[in-house]
mmCIF file of C-alpha atoms in Angstrom:
data_model
loop_
_atom_site.group_PDB
_atom_site.id
_atom_site.type_symbol
_atom_site.label_atom_id
_atom_site.label_comp_id
_atom_site.label_asym_id
_atom_site.label_seq_id
_atom_site.Cartn_x
_atom_site.Cartn_y
_atom_site.Cartn_z
ATOM 1 C CA MET V 1 50.387 19.880 15.760
ATOM 2 C CA THR V 2 51.394 16.527 14.261
ATOM 3 C CA LEU V 3 49.620 14.881 11.348
ATOM 4 C CA LYS V 4 48.387 12.193 13.723
ATOM 5 C CA LYS V 5 46.811 14.817 16.032
ATOM 6 C CA MET V 6 45.174 16.554 13.054
ATOM 7 C CA ILE V 7 43.660 13.250 11.896
ATOM 8 C CA LEU V 8 42.441 12.508 15.421
ATOM 9 C CA CYS V 9 40.912 16.030 15.616
ATOM 10 C CA ALA V 10 39.019 15.350 12.360
ATOM 11 C CA LEU V 11 37.912 11.911 13.586
ATOM 12 C CA PHE V 12 36.583 13.306 16.816
ATOM 13 C CA ALA V 13 34.761 16.092 14.982
ATOM 14 C CA ALA V 14 33.157 13.373 12.838
ATOM 15 C CA PHE V 15 32.475 11.214 15.905
ATOM 16 C CA THR V 16 30.722 14.171 17.568
ATOM 17 C CA ALA V 17 28.589 14.622 14.429
ATOM 18 C CA VAL V 18 27.618 10.934 14.466
ATOM 19 C CA CYS V 19 26.873 10.958 18.213
ATOM 20 C CA SER V 20 24.704 14.075 17.746
ATOM 21 C CA GLN V 21 22.396 12.063 15.549
ATOM 22 C CA ILE V 22 21.794 9.471 18.238
ATOM 23 C CA ALA V 23 19.239 11.691 19.873
ATOM 24 C CA LEU V 24 16.038 11.342 21.850
ATOM 25 C CA PRO V 25 13.803 14.423 21.797
ATOM 26 C CA LEU V 26 12.030 15.227 25.047
ATOM 27 C CA PRO V 27 8.495 16.660 24.834
ATOM 28 C CA PHE V 28 9.021 19.330 27.487
ATOM 29 C CA THR V 29 12.270 20.910 26.259
ATOM 30 C CA PRO V 30 13.877 21.912 22.927
ATOM 31 C CA VAL V 31 17.136 20.323 24.116
ATOM 32 C CA PRO V 32 17.396 16.683 22.984
ATOM 33 C CA VAL V 33 19.219 13.905 24.807
ATOM 34 C CA ASN V 34 22.118 12.810 22.583
ATOM 35 C CA LEU V 35 25.481 11.149 22.761
ATOM 36 C CA ALA V 36 27.536 14.132 21.579
ATOM 37 C CA THR V 37 28.833 14.924 25.066
ATOM 38 C CA LEU V 38 30.296 11.387 25.202
ATOM 39 C CA SER V 39 32.416 12.205 22.156
ATOM 40 C CA VAL V 40 33.354 15.682 23.467
ATOM 41 C CA ILE V 41 34.588 14.520 26.865
ATOM 42 C CA THR V 42 36.312 11.442 25.439
ATOM 43 C CA ALA V 43 38.149 13.721 22.999
ATOM 44 C CA GLY V 44 39.262 15.845 25.934
ATOM 45 C CA VAL V 45 40.902 12.924 27.727
ATOM 46 C CA LEU V 46 42.375 11.276 24.667
ATOM 47 C CA LEU V 47 43.545 14.348 22.736
ATOM 48 C CA GLY V 48 44.372 16.833 25.453
ATOM 49 C CA ALA V 49 43.122 20.379 25.812
ATOM 50 C CA GLN V 50 44.450 21.901 22.606
ATOM 51 C CA ALA V 51 43.583 19.146 20.105
ATOM 52 C CA ALA V 52 40.216 18.362 21.731
ATOM 53 C CA THR V 53 39.283 22.065 21.489
ATOM 54 C CA VAL V 54 40.301 22.081 17.819
ATOM 55 C CA SER V 55 38.164 18.956 17.180
ATOM 56 C CA GLN V 56 35.092 20.697 18.565
ATOM 57 C CA LEU V 57 35.810 23.939 16.770
ATOM 58 C CA VAL V 58 35.953 21.932 13.516
ATOM 59 C CA TYR V 59 32.587 20.317 14.433
ATOM 60 C CA LEU V 60 31.017 23.751 15.118
ATOM 61 C CA LEU V 61 32.463 25.277 11.951
ATOM 62 C CA ALA V 62 31.111 22.392 9.883
ATOM 63 C CA GLY V 63 27.686 22.957 11.392
ATOM 64 C CA ALA V 64 27.873 26.716 11.103
ATOM 65 C CA VAL V 65 28.499 26.528 7.342
ATOM 66 C CA GLY V 66 25.424 24.395 6.975
ATOM 67 C CA LEU V 67 26.610 20.794 7.100
ATOM 68 C CA PRO V 68 23.923 18.722 8.873
ATOM 69 C CA VAL V 69 26.106 17.690 11.785
ATOM 70 C CA PHE V 70 23.970 19.004 14.664
ATOM 71 C CA ALA V 71 21.183 16.899 16.217
ATOM 72 C CA ARG V 72 18.347 15.882 13.875
ATOM 73 C CA PHE V 73 20.667 16.439 10.890
ATOM 74 C CA GLN V 74 20.492 20.203 11.276
ATOM 75 C CA GLY V 75 23.137 22.740 10.365
ATOM 76 C CA GLY V 76 23.548 26.485 10.004
ATOM 77 C CA ILE V 77 24.008 29.548 12.123
ATOM 78 C CA ALA V 78 20.338 29.479 13.151
ATOM 79 C CA VAL V 79 20.993 26.296 15.206
ATOM 80 C CA LEU V 80 23.905 28.008 16.978
ATOM 81 C CA LEU V 81 21.604 30.939 17.773
ATOM 82 C CA GLY V 82 18.742 28.660 18.874
ATOM 83 C CA PRO V 83 17.956 27.066 22.244
ATOM 84 C CA THR V 84 20.719 24.450 21.927
ATOM 85 C CA GLY V 85 23.388 26.903 20.791
ATOM 86 C CA GLY V 86 24.830 27.422 24.220
ATOM 87 C CA TYR V 87 25.360 23.700 24.660
ATOM 88 C CA LEU V 88 27.047 23.493 21.266
ATOM 89 C CA ILE V 89 29.396 26.323 22.238
ATOM 90 C CA GLY V 90 29.798 24.548 25.557
ATOM 91 C CA TYR V 91 31.281 21.549 23.712
ATOM 92 C CA VAL V 92 34.398 23.645 23.043
ATOM 93 C CA ALA V 93 34.716 24.601 26.721
ATOM 94 C CA ALA V 94 33.994 21.006 27.770
ATOM 95 C CA ALA V 95 36.665 19.616 25.479
ATOM 96 C CA PHE V 96 39.254 22.132 26.739
ATOM 97 C CA ILE V 97 38.469 21.741 30.441
ATOM 98 C CA THR V 98 38.339 17.960 30.201
ATOM 99 C CA GLY V 99 41.639 17.890 28.332
ATOM 100 C CA TRP V 100 43.287 20.399 30.636
ATOM 101 C CA ILE V 101 42.388 18.556 33.839
ATOM 102 C CA SER V 102 43.277 15.138 32.481
ATOM 103 C CA GLU V 103 46.617 16.095 30.898
ATOM 104 C CA ASN V 104 49.651 14.715 32.718
ATOM 105 C CA ARG V 105 47.572 12.397 34.897
ATOM 106 C CA ASN V 106 49.065 9.236 33.361
ATOM 107 C CA GLY V 107 45.728 7.832 32.337
ATOM 108 C CA GLN V 108 44.318 7.461 35.835
ATOM 109 C CA PHE V 109 40.605 6.526 35.733
ATOM 110 C CA PHE V 110 39.774 8.785 38.692
ATOM 111 C CA TRP V 111 41.136 11.861 36.888
ATOM 112 C CA HIS V 112 39.352 10.879 33.651
ATOM 113 C CA TYR V 113 36.109 10.821 35.584
ATOM 114 C CA ILE V 114 36.745 14.122 37.410
ATOM 115 C CA ALA V 115 37.878 15.821 34.166
ATOM 116 C CA MET V 116 34.813 14.597 32.258
ATOM 117 C CA ALA V 117 32.419 15.681 35.058
ATOM 118 C CA ALA V 118 34.008 19.171 35.033
ATOM 119 C CA GLY V 119 33.706 19.279 31.234
ATOM 120 C CA VAL V 120 30.047 18.391 31.319
ATOM 121 C CA ALA V 121 29.496 21.021 34.020
ATOM 122 C CA ALA V 122 31.083 23.643 31.737
ATOM 123 C CA CYS V 123 28.792 22.570 28.907
ATOM 124 C CA TYR V 124 25.773 22.871 31.232
ATOM 125 C CA PHE V 125 26.952 26.341 32.276
ATOM 126 C CA PHE V 126 27.159 27.706 28.732
ATOM 127 C CA GLY V 127 23.961 25.948 27.658
ATOM 128 C CA THR V 128 21.950 27.110 30.620
ATOM 129 C CA VAL V 129 23.114 30.710 30.444
ATOM 130 C CA TRP V 130 22.246 30.821 26.724
ATOM 131 C CA TYR V 131 18.894 29.136 27.398
ATOM 132 C CA ILE V 132 18.068 31.777 30.050
ATOM 133 C CA VAL V 133 19.058 34.616 27.719
ATOM 134 C CA LEU V 134 17.111 33.214 24.791
ATOM 135 C CA THR V 135 13.926 32.147 26.596
ATOM 136 C CA HIS V 136 13.951 34.759 29.414
ATOM 137 C CA SER V 137 13.472 31.891 31.850
ATOM 138 C CA SER V 138 14.445 32.128 35.454
ATOM 139 C CA PRO V 139 17.564 30.204 36.449
ATOM 140 C CA ALA V 140 15.430 27.718 38.346
ATOM 141 C CA ALA V 141 13.141 27.110 35.362
ATOM 142 C CA ALA V 142 16.160 26.724 33.071
ATOM 143 C CA LEU V 143 17.680 24.154 35.405
ATOM 144 C CA ILE V 144 14.425 22.205 35.471
ATOM 145 C CA MET V 145 14.086 22.296 31.657
ATOM 146 C CA ALA V 146 17.677 22.087 30.484
ATOM 147 C CA VAL V 147 19.862 20.468 33.134
ATOM 148 C CA ILE V 148 18.084 18.248 35.674
ATOM 149 C CA PRO V 149 16.475 15.829 33.127
ATOM 150 C CA PHE V 150 19.926 15.241 31.582
ATOM 151 C CA LEU V 151 21.917 14.532 34.749
ATOM 152 C CA PRO V 152 21.355 10.750 34.906
ATOM 153 C CA GLY V 153 22.245 10.214 31.242
ATOM 154 C CA ASP V 154 25.259 12.449 31.443
ATOM 155 C CA GLY V 155 26.403 10.598 34.538
ATOM 156 C CA LEU V 156 26.304 7.370 32.501
ATOM 157 C CA LYS V 157 28.131 9.076 29.631
ATOM 158 C CA ILE V 158 30.846 10.242 31.986
ATOM 159 C CA LEU V 159 31.282 6.705 33.334
ATOM 160 C CA ALA V 160 31.264 5.189 29.856
ATOM 161 C CA GLY V 161 33.635 7.866 28.567
ATOM 162 C CA ALA V 162 36.076 7.272 31.421
ATOM 163 C CA PHE V 163 36.151 3.570 30.693
ATOM 164 C CA LEU V 164 36.411 4.162 26.928
ATOM 165 C CA ALA V 165 39.279 6.625 27.398
ATOM 166 C CA LYS V 166 41.094 4.263 29.773
ATOM 167 C CA SER V 167 40.826 1.494 27.180
ATOM 168 C CA LEU V 168 41.738 3.547 24.101
ATOM 169 C CA ARG V 169 44.398 5.781 25.539
ATOM 170 C CA PRO V 170 47.267 3.255 25.383
ATOM 171 C CA HIS V 171 46.477 2.539 21.671
ATOM 172 C CA LEU V 172 46.379 6.238 20.714
ATOM 173 C CA LEU V 173 49.650 6.994 22.476
ATOM 174 C CA ARG V 174 51.600 4.589 20.271
ATOM 175 C CA THR V 175 53.610 6.282 17.553
#
């Protein structure tokens, strides 16, 4: 990995931490609405599968050791084991899948959008499965509590991320 890629990994880990703090708690679920997925999926398109995955692993490691990078300035293993832990782990999968799908697509907006939607779906999968395991909810109840309320916002994040990636990609590809 080049020095430039390592710096970009660190920047996207930091960007995810900042976006995690832009959060709106919902009264009916322990999962807050935040902008972290915007950072995760944008990293996927801009960095590619490997570097985007590294950026999110750095973010999770920083939080796991106690740095307050998770939503509401939280950190520590307890957060990863809590109701939002599956979504946090899902960031790694989302970054990888988004990057993998978008690699070698020559910056086409359509593929950015598809890749980001697939990445968010992966994040939902990990988050929902963990939510079901932790709360002993039925799959239907978990979808109502931890997925459906977030679909409109994530749709907007995917659209914004695709435009952002399309705009930034030419600048990041310069040597």
